[in-house]
mmCIF file of C-alpha atoms and ligand atoms in Angstrom:
data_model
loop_
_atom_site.group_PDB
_atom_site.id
_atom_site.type_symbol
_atom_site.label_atom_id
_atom_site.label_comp_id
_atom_site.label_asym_id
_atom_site.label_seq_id
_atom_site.Cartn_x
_atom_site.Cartn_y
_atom_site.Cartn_z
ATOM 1 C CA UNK A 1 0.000 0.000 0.000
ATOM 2 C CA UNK A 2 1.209 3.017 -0.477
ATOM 3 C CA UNK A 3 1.383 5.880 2.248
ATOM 4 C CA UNK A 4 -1.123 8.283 2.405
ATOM 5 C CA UNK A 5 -0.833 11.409 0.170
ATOM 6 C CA UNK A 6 -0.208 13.776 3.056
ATOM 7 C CA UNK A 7 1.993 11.845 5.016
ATOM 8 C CA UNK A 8 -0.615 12.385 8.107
ATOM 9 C CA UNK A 9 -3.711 11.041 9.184
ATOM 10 C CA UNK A 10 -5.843 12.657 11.977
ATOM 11 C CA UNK A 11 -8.340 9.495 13.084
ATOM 12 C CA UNK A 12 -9.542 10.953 16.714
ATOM 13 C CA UNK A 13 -10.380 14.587 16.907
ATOM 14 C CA UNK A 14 -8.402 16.228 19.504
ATOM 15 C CA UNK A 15 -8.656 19.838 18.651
ATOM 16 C CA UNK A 16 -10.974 20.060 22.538
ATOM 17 C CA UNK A 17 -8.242 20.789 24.935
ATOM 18 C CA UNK A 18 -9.645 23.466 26.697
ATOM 19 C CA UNK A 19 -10.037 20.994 30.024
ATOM 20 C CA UNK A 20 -6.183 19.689 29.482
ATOM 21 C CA UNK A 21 -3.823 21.250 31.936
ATOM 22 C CA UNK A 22 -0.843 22.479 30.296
ATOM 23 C CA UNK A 23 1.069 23.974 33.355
ATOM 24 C CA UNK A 24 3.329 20.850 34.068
ATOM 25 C CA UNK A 25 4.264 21.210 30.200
ATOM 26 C CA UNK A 26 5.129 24.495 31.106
ATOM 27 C CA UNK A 27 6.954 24.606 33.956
ATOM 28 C CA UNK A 28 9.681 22.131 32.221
ATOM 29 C CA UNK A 29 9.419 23.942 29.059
ATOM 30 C CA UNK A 30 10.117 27.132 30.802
ATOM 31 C CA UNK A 31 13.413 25.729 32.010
ATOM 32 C CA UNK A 32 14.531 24.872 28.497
ATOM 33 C CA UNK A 33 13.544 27.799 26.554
ATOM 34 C CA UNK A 34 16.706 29.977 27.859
ATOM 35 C CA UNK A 35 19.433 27.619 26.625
ATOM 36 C CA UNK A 36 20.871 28.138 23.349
ATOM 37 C CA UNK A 37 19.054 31.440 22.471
ATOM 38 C CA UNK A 38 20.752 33.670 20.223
ATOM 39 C CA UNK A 39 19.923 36.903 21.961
ATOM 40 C CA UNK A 40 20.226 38.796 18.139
ATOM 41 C CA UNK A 41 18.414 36.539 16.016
ATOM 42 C CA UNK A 42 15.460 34.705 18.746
ATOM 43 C CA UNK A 43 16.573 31.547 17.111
ATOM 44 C CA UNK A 44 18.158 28.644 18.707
ATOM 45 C CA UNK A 45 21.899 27.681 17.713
ATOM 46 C CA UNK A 46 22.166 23.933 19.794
ATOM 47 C CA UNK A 47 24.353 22.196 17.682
ATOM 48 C CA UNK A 48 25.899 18.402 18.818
ATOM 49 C CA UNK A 49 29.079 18.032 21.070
ATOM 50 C CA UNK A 50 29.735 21.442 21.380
ATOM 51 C CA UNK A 51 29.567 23.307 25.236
ATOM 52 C CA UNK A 52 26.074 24.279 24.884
ATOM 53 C CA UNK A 53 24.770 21.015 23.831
ATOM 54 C CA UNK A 54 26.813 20.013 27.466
ATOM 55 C CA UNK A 55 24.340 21.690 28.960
ATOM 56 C CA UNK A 56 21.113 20.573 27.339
ATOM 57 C CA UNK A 57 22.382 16.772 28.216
ATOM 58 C CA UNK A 58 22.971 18.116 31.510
ATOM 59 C CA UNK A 59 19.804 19.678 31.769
ATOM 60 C CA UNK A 60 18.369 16.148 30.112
ATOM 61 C CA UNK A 61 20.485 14.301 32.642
ATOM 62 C CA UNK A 62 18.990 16.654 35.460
ATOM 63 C CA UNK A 63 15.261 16.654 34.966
ATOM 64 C CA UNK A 64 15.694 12.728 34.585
ATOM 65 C CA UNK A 65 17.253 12.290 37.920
ATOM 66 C CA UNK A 66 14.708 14.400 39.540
ATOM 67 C CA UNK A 67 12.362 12.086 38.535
ATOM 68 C CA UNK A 68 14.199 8.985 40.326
ATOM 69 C CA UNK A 69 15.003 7.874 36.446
ATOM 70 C CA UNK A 70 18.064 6.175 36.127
ATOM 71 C CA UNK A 71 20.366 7.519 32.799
ATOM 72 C CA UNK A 72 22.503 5.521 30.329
ATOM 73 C CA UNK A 73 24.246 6.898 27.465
ATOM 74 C CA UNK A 74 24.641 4.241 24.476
ATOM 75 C CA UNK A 75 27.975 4.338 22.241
ATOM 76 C CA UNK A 76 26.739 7.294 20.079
ATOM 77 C CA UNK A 77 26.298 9.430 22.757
ATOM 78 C CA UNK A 78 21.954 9.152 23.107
ATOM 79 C CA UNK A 79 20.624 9.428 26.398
ATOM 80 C CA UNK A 80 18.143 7.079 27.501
ATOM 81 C CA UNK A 81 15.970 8.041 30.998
ATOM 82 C CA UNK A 82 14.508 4.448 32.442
ATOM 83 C CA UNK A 83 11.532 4.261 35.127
ATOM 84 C CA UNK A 84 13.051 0.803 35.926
ATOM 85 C CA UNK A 85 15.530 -1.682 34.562
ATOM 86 C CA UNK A 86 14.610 -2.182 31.235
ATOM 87 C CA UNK A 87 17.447 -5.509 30.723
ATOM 88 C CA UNK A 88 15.074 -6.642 32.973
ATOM 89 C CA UNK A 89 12.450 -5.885 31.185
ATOM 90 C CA UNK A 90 14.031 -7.464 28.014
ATOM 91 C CA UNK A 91 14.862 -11.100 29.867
ATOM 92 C CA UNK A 92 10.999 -11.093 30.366
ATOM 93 C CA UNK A 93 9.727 -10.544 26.760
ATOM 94 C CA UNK A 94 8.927 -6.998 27.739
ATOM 95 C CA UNK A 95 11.038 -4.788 26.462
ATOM 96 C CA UNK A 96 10.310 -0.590 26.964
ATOM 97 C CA UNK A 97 7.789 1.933 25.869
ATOM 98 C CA UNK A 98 10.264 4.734 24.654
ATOM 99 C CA UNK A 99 9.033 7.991 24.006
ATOM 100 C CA UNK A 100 11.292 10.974 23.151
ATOM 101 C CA UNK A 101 13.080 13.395 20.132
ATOM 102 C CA UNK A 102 16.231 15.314 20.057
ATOM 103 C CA UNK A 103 17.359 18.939 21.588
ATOM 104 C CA UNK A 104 19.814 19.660 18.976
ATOM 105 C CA UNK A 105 18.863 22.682 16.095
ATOM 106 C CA UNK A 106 19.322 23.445 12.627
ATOM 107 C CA UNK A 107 20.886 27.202 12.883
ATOM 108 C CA UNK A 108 18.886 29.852 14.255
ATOM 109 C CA UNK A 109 16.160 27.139 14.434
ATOM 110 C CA UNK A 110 12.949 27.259 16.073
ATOM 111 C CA UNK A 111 12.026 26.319 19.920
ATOM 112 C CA UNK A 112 9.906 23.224 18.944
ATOM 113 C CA UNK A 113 11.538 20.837 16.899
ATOM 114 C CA UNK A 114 12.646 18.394 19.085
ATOM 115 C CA UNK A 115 12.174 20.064 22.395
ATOM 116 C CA UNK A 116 8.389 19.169 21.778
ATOM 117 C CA UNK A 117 8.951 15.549 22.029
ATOM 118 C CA UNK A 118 11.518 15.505 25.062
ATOM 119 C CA UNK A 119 9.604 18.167 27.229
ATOM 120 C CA UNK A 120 6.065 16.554 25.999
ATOM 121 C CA UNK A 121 7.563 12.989 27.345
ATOM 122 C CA UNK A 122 8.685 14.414 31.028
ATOM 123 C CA UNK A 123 5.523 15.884 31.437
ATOM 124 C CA UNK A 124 3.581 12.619 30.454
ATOM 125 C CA UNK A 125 5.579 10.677 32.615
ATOM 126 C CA UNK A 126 4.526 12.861 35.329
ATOM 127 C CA UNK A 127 0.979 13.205 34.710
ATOM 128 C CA UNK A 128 0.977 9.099 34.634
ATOM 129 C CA UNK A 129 2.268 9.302 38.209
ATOM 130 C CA UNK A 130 0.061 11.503 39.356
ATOM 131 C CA UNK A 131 -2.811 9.639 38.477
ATOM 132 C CA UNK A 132 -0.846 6.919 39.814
ATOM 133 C CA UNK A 133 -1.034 5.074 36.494
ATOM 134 C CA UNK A 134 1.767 1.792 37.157
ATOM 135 C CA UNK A 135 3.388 0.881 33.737
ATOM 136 C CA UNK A 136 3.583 -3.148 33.094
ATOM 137 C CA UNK A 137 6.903 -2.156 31.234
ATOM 138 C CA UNK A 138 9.680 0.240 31.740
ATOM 139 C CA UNK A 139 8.886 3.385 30.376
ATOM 140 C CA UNK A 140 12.368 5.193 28.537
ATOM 141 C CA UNK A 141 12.361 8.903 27.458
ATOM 142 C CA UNK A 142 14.565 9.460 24.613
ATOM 143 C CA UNK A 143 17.249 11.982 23.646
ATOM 144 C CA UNK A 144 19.262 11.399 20.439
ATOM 145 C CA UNK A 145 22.558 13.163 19.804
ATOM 146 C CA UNK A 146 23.139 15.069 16.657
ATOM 147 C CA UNK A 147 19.563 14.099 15.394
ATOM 148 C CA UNK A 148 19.564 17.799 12.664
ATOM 149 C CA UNK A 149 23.389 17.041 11.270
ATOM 150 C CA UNK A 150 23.536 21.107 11.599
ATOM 151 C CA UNK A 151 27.657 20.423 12.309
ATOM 152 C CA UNK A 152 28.133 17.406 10.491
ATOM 153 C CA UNK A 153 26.472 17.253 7.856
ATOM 154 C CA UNK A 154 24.373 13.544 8.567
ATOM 155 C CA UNK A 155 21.016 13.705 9.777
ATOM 156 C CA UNK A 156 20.053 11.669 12.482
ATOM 157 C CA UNK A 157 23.602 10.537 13.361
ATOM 158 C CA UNK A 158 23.213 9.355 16.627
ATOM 159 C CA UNK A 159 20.598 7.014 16.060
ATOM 160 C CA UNK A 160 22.451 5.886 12.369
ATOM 161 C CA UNK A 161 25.676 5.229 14.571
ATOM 162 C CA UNK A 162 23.538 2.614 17.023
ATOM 163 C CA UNK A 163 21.836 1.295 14.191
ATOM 164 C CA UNK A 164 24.889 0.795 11.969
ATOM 165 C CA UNK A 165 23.296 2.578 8.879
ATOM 166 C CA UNK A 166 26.386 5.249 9.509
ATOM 167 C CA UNK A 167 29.475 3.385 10.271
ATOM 168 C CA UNK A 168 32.038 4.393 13.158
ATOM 169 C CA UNK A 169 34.704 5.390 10.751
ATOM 170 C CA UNK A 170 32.836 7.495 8.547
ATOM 171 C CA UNK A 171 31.297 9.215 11.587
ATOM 172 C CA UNK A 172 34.633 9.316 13.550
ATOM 173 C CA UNK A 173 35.827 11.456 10.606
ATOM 174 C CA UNK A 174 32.894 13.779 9.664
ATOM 175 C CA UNK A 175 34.162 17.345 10.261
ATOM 176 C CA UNK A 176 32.647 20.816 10.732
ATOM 177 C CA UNK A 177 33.215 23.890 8.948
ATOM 178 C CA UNK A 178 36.320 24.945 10.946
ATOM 179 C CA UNK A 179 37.349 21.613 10.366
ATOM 180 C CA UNK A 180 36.882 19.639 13.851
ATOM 181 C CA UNK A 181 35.642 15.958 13.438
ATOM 182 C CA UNK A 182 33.180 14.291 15.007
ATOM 183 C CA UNK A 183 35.796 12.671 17.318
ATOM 184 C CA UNK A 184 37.832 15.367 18.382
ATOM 185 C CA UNK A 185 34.857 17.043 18.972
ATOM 186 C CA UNK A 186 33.494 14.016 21.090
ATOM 187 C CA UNK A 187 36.547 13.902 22.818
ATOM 188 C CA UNK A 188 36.144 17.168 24.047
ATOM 189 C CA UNK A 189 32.871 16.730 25.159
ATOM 190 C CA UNK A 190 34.042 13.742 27.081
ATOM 191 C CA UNK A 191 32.332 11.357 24.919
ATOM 192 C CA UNK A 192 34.920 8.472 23.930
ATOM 193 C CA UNK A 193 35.057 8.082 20.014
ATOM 194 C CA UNK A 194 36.164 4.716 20.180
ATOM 195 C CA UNK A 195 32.998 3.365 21.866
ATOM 196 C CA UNK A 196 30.883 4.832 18.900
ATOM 197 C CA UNK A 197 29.882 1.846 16.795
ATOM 198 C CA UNK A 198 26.477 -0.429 16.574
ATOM 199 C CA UNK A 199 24.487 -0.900 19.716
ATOM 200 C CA UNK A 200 22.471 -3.814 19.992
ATOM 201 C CA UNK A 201 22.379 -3.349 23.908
ATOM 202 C CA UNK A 202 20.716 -0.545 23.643
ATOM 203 C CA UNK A 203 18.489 -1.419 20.631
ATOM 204 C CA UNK A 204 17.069 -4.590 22.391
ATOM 205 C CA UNK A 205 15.456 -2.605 24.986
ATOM 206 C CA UNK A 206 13.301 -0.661 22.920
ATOM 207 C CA UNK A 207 9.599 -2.055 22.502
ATOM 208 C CA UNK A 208 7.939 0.350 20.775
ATOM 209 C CA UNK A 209 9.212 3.956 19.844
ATOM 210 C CA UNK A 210 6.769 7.362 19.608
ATOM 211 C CA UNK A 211 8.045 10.688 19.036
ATOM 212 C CA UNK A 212 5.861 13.406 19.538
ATOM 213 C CA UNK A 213 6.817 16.202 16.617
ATOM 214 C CA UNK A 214 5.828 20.042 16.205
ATOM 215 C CA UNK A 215 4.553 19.480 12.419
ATOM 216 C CA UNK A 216 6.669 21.752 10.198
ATOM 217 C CA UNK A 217 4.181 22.775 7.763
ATOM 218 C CA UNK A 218 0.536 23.593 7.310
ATOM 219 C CA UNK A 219 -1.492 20.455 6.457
ATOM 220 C CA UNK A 220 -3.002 19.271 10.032
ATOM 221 C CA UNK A 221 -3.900 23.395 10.357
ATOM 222 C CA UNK A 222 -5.573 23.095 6.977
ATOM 223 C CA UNK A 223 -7.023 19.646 7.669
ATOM 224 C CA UNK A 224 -10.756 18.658 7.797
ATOM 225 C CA UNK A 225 -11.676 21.495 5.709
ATOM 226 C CA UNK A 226 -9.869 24.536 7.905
ATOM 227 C CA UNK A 227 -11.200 23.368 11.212
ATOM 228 C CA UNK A 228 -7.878 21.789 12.140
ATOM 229 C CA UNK A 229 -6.694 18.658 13.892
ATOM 230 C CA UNK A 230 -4.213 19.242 17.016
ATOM 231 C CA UNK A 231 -2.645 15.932 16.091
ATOM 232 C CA UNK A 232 -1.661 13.868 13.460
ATOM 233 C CA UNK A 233 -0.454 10.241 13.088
ATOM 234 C CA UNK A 234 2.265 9.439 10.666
ATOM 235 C CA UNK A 235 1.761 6.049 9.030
ATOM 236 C CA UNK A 236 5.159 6.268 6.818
ATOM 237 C CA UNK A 237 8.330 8.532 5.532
ATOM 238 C CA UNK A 238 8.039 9.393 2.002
ATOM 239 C CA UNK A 239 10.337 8.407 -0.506
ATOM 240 C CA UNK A 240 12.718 11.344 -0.924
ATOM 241 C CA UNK A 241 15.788 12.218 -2.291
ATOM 242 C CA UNK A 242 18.391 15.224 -3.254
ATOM 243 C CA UNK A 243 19.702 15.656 -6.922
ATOM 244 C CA UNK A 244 22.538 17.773 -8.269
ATOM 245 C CA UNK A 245 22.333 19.628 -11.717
ATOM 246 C CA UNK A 246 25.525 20.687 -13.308
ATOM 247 C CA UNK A 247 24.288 23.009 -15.931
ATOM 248 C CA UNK A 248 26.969 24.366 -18.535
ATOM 249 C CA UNK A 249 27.579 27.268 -20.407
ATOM 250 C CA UNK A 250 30.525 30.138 -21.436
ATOM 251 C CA UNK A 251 31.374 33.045 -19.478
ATOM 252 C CA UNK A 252 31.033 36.154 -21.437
ATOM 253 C CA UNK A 253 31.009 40.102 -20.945
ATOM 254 C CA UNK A 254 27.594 41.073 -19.609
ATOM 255 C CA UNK A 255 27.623 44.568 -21.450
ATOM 256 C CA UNK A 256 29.569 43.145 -24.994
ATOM 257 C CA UNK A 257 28.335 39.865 -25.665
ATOM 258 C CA UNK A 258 24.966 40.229 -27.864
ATOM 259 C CA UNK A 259 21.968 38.318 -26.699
ATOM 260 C CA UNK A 260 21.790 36.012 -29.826
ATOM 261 C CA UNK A 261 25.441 34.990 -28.895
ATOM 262 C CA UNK A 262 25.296 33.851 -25.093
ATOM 263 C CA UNK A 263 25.312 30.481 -24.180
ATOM 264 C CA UNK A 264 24.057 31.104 -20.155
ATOM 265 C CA UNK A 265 23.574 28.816 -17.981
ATOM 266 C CA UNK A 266 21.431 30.987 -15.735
ATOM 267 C CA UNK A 267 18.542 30.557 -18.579
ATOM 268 C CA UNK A 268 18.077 26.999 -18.040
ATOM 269 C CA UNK A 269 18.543 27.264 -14.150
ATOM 270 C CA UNK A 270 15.428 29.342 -14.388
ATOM 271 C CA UNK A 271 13.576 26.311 -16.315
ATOM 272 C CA UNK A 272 14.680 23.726 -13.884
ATOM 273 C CA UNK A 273 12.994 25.929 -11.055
ATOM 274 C CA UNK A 274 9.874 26.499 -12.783
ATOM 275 C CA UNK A 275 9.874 22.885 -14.091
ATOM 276 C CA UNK A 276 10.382 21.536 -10.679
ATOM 277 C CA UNK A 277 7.536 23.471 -9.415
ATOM 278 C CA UNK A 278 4.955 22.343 -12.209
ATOM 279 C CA UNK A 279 6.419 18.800 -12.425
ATOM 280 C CA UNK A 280 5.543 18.386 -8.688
ATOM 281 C CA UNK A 281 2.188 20.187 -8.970
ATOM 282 C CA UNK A 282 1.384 17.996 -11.756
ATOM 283 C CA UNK A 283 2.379 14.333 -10.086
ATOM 284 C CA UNK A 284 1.315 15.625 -6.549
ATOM 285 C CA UNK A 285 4.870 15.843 -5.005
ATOM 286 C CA UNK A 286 7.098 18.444 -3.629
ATOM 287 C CA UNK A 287 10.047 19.444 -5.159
ATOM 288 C CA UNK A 288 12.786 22.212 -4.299
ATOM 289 C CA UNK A 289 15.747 24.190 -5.066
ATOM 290 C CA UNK A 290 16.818 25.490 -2.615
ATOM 291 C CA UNK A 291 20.882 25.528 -3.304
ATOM 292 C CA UNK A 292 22.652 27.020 -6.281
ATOM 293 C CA UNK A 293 26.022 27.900 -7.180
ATOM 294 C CA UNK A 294 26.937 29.965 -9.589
ATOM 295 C CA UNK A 295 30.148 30.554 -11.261
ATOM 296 C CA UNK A 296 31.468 33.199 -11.656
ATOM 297 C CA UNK A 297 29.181 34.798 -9.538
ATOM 298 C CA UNK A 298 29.893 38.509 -11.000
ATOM 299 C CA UNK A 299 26.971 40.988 -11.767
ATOM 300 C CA UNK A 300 28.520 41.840 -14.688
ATOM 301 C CA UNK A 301 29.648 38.378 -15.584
ATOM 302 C CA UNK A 302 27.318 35.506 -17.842
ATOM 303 C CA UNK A 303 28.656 32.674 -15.951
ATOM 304 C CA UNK A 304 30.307 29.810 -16.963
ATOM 305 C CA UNK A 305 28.657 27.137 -15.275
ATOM 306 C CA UNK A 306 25.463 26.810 -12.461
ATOM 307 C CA UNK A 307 25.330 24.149 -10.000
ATOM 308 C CA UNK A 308 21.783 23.429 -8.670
ATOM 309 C CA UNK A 309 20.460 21.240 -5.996
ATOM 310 C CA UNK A 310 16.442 19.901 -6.470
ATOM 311 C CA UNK A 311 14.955 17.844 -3.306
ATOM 312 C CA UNK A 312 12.092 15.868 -4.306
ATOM 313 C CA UNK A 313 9.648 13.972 -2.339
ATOM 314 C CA UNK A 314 6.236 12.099 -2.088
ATOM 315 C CA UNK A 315 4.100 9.393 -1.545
ATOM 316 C CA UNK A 316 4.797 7.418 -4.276
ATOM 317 C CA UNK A 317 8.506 6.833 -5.449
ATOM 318 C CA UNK A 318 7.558 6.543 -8.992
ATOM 319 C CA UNK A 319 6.353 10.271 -9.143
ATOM 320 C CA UNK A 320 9.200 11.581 -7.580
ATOM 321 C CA UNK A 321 11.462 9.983 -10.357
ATOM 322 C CA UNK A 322 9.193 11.818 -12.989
ATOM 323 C CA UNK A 323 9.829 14.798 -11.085
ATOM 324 C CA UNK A 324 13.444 14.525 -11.247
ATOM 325 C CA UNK A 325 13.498 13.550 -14.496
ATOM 326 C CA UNK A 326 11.210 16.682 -15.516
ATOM 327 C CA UNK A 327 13.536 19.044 -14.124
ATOM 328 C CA UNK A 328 16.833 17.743 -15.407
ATOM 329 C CA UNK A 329 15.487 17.474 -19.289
ATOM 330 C CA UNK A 330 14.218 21.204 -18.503
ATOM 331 C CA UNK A 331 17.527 22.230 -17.987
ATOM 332 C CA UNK A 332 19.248 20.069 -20.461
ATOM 333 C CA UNK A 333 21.311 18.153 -17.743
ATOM 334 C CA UNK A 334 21.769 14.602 -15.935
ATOM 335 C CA UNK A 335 20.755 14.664 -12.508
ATOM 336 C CA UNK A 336 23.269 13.253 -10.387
ATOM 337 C CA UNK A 337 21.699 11.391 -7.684
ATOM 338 C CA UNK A 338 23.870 12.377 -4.246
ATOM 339 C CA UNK A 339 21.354 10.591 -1.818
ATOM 340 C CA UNK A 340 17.934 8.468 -2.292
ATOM 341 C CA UNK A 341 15.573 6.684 0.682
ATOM 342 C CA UNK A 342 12.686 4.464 -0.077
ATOM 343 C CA UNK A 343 9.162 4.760 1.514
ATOM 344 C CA UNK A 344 9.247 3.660 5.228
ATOM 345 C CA UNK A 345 6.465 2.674 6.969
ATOM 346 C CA UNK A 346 5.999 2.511 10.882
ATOM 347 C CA UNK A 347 5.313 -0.532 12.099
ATOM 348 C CA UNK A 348 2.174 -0.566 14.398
ATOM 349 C CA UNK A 349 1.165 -2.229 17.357
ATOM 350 C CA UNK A 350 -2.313 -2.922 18.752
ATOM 351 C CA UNK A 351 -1.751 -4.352 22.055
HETATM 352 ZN ZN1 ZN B 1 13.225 17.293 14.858
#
């Protein structure tokens, strides 16, 4: 089957809230919202391993312990907050409920994305105990390391390391714009680069996985004909995928060169844009270029050669491809394929 088009599905109307009490959301939330604020911009700059993400793992670290939860850290560096022993839980066929997201940003990004999930989870956790609601597994609140890849460059690199879909060298020896790697930058933070590898431990003990996400777009406002749903379920990932366009031409005096003698690249940069835009209205995906380079760059200058990026997704992989393949014969060019991820679906469980 293939996902839904808009990635979401709303099944229970939750948009009545007004009798929720939001204060113990708040009151954590609160404590957060300080920490790696740019006081110019308003936006947050949290970015892995470096001294301020030290202190959102110590703040993690803190608000767990306050809770009586115990804290391990697996080889990538995630912390993992556990109501009880959840080996234990494991040797008796029930292994945790994790719930969770990241604190890391993209630069100057906004309050929610990730926060959401790890605030949302303490404040669950204490609701539950309020009502004095006894889990029949461990309950585990999640915080993955480096989940944006602002530094790095590799999304969701601390839960590729445990998984083994980004191997230890290759993420030993990723390196920042000043040119730190991740393990010198590890080592700083007193994380030891040699443990980072696969992590079965740590995989074993997780049941079932939810992450709670601020929804970065429009469609659950828009949803139900503009009344809204608070919440959405995501059934899948869409396929999706990032092309480059290397688009050729001849540099040539902007003022001298007649019109009927220019060979510029710009020209069919502008039809890739406007082809990615109708080829995705017209299959019902997204598409974007959002990353050009141009050379020589001059105002004065027809340039030489343009480099352009496209990111394409939706629901079905098939339309994507006809995307991408839209926009590169619109601009006259191969598109080089520099990354590509099949549909995933989430797994579900009923009981
Ligand atoms: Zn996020």
């Amino acid at each position: 089957m293939p996902p839904t088009p808009r990635e979401l599905s709303a099944p229970d109307r939750l948009n009545d809230l007004s009798g929720t009490d939001s204060s113990a959301f708040e009151a954590i939330w609160d404590e957060l919202t300080p920490l790696g604020r740019d006081r110019d911009t308003g936006g947050y700059r949290r970015f892995a391993w470096t001294p301020q993400d030290g202190v959102l793992r110590e703040w993690f670290t803190g608000a767990a312990r306050a809770r009586g939860l115990d804290v391990t850290t697996d080889r990538a560096g995630n912390l993992w907050a556990w109501t009880s022993d959840p080996d234990a839980a494991v040797a008796a066929g029930r292994p945790a409920l994790v719930v969770g997201s990241h604190l890391d940003s993209v630069p100057d990004g906004g309050a929610f994305d990730g926060p959401l999930g790890v605030v949302s989870a303490f404040a669950a956790l204490d609701l539950l105990r309020e009502n004095g609601f006894v889990p029949s597994r461990p309950l585990g609140i999640a915080c993955f390391s480096d989940e944006e890849g602002a530094r790095f460059g590799v999304a969701c690199a601390g839960s590729r390391i445990i998984t083994g879909a980004l191997t230890a060298d290759r993420a030993r020896a990723l390196s920042d714009a000043d040119g730190t790697t991740m393990a010198e930058a590890m080592q700083r933070a007193g994380h030891d680069p040699e443990q980072v590898g696969p992590d079965e431990e740590t995989l074993r003990r997780i049941g079932t996985f939810v992450e709670l996400h601020v929804e970065q777009g429009r469609a659950l406002v828009d949803a139900d004909d503009g009344r809204g749903c608070a919440v959405g379920v995501a059934s899948s990932i869409w396929p999706h995928g990032r092309w480059r366009l290397d688009l050729r031409g001849r540099a040539d005096h902007a003022g001298t060169t007649r019109l009927q003698d220019r060979d510029d690249p710009m020209l069919a940069l502008a039809a890739v844009i406007a082809a990615a835009r109708s080829a995705a209205e017209q299959h019902g995906t997204v598409a974007t270029v959002g990353k050009v380079q141009v050379h020589p760059n001059g105002v004065n200058a027809i340039p030489s050669a343009v480099t352009a990026w496209l990111d394409a997704r939706g629901a079905d992989a098939e339309a994507v491809r006809a995307v991408v393949d839209a926009t590169a014969a619109a601009g006259g060019a191969e598109a080089v394929e520099e990354s590509w991820t099949g549909s995933t679906a989430f797994r579900r469980r009923t009981a």
